[in-house]
XYZ file of C-alpha atoms in Angstrom:
212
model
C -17.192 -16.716 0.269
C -14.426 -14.873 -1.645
C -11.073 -14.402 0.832
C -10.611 -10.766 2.206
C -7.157 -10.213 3.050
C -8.829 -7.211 5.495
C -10.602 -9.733 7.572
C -7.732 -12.909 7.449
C -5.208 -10.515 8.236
C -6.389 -8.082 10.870
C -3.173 -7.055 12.096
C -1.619 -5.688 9.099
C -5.220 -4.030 7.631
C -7.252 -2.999 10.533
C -5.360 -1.463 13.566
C -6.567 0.229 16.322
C -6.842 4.199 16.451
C -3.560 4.057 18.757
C -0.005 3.235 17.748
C 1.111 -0.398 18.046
C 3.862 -2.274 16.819
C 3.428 -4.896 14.140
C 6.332 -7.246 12.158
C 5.015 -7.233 8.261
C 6.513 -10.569 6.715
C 7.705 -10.471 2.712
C 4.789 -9.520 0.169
C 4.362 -9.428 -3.562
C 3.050 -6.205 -4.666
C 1.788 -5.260 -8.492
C 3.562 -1.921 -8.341
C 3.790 1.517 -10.384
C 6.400 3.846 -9.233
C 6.246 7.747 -10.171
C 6.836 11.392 -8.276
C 4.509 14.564 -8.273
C 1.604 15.640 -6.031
C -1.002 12.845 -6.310
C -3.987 15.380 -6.347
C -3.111 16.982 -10.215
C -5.901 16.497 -12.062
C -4.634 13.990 -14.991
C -1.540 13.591 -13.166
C 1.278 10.388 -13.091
C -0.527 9.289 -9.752
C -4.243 8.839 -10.785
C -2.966 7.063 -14.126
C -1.158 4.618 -12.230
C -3.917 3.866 -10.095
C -5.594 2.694 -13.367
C -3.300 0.795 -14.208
C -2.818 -1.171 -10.887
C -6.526 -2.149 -11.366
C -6.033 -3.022 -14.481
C -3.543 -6.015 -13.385
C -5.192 -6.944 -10.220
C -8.287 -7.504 -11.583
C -7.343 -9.483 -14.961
C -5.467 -12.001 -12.480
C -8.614 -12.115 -10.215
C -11.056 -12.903 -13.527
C -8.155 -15.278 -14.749
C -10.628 -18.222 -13.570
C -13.157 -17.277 -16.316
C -10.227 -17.693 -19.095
C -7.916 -20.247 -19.908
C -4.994 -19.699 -18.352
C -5.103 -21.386 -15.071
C -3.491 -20.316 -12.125
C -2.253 -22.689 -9.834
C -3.348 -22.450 -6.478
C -5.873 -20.441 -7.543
C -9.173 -19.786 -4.771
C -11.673 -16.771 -4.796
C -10.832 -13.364 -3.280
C -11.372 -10.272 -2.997
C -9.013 -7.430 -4.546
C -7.119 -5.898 -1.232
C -6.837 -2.714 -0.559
C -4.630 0.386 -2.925
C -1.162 1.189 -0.709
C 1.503 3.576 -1.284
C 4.957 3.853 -0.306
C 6.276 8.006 -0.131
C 9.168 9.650 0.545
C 11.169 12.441 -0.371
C 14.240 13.340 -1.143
C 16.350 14.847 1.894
C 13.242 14.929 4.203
C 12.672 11.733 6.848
C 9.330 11.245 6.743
C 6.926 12.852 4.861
C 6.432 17.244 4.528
C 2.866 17.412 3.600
C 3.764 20.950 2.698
C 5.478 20.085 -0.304
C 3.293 17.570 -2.214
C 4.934 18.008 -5.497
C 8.080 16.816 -4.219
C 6.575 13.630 -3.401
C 7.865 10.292 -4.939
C 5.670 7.150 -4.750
C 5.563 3.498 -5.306
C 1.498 3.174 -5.441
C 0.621 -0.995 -4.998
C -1.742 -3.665 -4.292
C -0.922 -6.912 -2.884
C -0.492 -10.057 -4.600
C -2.349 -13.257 -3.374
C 0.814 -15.899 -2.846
C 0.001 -17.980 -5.208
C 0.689 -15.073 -8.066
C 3.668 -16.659 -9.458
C 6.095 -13.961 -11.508
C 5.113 -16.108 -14.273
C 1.599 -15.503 -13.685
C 1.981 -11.545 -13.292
C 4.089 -11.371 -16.871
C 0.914 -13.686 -18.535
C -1.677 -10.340 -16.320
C 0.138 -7.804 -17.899
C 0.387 -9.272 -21.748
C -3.152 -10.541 -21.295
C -4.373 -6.932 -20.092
C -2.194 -5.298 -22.476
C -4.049 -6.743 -25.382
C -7.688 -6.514 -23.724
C -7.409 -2.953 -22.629
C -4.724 -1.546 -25.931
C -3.038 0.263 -22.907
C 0.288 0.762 -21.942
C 1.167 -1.427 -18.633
C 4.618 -1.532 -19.048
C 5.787 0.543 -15.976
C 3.607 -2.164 -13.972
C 6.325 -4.016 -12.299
C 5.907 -7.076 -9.913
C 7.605 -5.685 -6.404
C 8.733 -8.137 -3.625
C 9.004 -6.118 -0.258
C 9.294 -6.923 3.912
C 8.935 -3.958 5.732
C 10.064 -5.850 9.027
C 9.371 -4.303 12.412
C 6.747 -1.127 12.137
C 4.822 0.990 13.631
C 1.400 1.577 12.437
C -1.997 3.543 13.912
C -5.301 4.219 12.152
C -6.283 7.207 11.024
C -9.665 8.515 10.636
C -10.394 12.025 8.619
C -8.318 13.174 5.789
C -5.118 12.902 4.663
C -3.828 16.374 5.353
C -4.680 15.740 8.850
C -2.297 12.657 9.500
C 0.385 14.757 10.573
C -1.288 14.421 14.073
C -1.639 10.603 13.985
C 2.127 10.767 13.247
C 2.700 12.788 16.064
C 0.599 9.977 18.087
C 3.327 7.480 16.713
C 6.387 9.157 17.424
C 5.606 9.852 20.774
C 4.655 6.167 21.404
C 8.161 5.296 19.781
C 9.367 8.042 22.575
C 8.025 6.304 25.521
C 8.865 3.020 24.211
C 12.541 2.769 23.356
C 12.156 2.930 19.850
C 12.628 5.264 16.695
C 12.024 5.631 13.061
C 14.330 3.940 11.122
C 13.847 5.568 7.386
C 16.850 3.734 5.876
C 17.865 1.360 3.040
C 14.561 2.024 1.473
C 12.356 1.774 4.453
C 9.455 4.006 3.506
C 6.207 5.804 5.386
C 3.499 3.239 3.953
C -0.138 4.286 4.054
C -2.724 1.982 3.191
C -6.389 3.425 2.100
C -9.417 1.396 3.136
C -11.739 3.900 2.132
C -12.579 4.903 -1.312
C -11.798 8.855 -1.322
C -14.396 9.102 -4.174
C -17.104 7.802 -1.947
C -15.974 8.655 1.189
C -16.214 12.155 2.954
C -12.686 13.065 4.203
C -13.526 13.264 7.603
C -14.888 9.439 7.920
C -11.775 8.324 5.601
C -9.605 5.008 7.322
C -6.257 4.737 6.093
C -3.601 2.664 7.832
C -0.075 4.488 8.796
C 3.331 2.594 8.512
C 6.309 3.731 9.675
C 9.631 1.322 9.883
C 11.011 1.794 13.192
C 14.413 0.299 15.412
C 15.112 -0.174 19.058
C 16.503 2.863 19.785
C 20.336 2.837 19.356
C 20.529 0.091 17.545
């Protein structure tokens, strides 16, 4: 049976509807960064999205071709994330979605060497005649966090957010937006499919003991 990062790693994909706090080690991401409101029609966001797929899954058929990836064992592709912010705003203003700026990504099994991404985006490069060269291979910890489920649609997580800062209230924490600590949302539903009100999509938010 193929891995599922989802199911191995409950605690970063599949919280509970309530704010806890989690400590999310270093990852390797195959990343695409860009700004804009991801819902244009044709827009930067929905290319790169394309393009993220188009790496992740050329490494995961790399067993059916000849270059051999050490380490190598079955699994499925985990789920699309995105990093937002905005400039002068801590946190995210869901009023003002074309001031957005994004790093969209999907994790990188561990044994993706850089090596190993650089052969994925030549080999997919010359399969697909497409452009990948604003794919870039992104090494990130995010550190202490905390992070809540959210069911319905993504104009609606304002309230889940709410949820989490008042946890961090109670709790003697706070957000800690710094040094390129980022809100970090990560969709396990597939918004073609998926009604917005049944939607799941993981919040992130980097957080300190307070006062430190």
């Amino acid at each position: 049976m193929a891995f599922d990062y989802k199911k191995e790693y409950k605690e970063y994909y599949m919280p509970k509807n309530k704010p806890e706090i989690v400590n999310v080690p270093e990852m390797n991401y195959i990343a695409v960064r860009g700004m804009g409101d991801p819902n244009e029609e044709g827009g930067t966001y929905k290319a790169a999205i394309g393009l993220l797929y188009g790496i992740a899954f050329t490494i995961k058929m790399s067993k059916k071709g000849d270059h051999k990836i050490e380490g190598y064992f079955d699994y499925v592709v985990p789920p699309l994330e995105g990093f937002w912010w905005q400039e002068g705003i801590e946190g995210i203003d869901y009023t003002k979605k074309d001031q957005f700026q994004w790093i969209s990504v999907i994790r990188l099994p561990d044994f993706v060497t850089k090596a190993d991404f650089d052969w994925a985006i030549a080999e997919a490069t010359s399969k697909k005649k497409m452009d990948f060269s604003q794919v870039e291979f992104w090494t990130v910890e995010e550190g202490m966090c905390v992070q809540c489920m959210h069911i319905g649609s993504y104009d609606e997580e304002p309230a889940t957010i709410e949820k989490m800062d008042q946890y961090l209230l109670e709790n003697g924490y706070e957000n800690d937006f710094s040094n390129g600590r980022l809100h970090h949302e990560i969709y396990l539903s597939d918004a073609r499919r998926v009604a917005p009100e049944r939607r799941k999509t993981v919040i992130r938010h980097p957080i300190r003991v307070k006062g430190e």
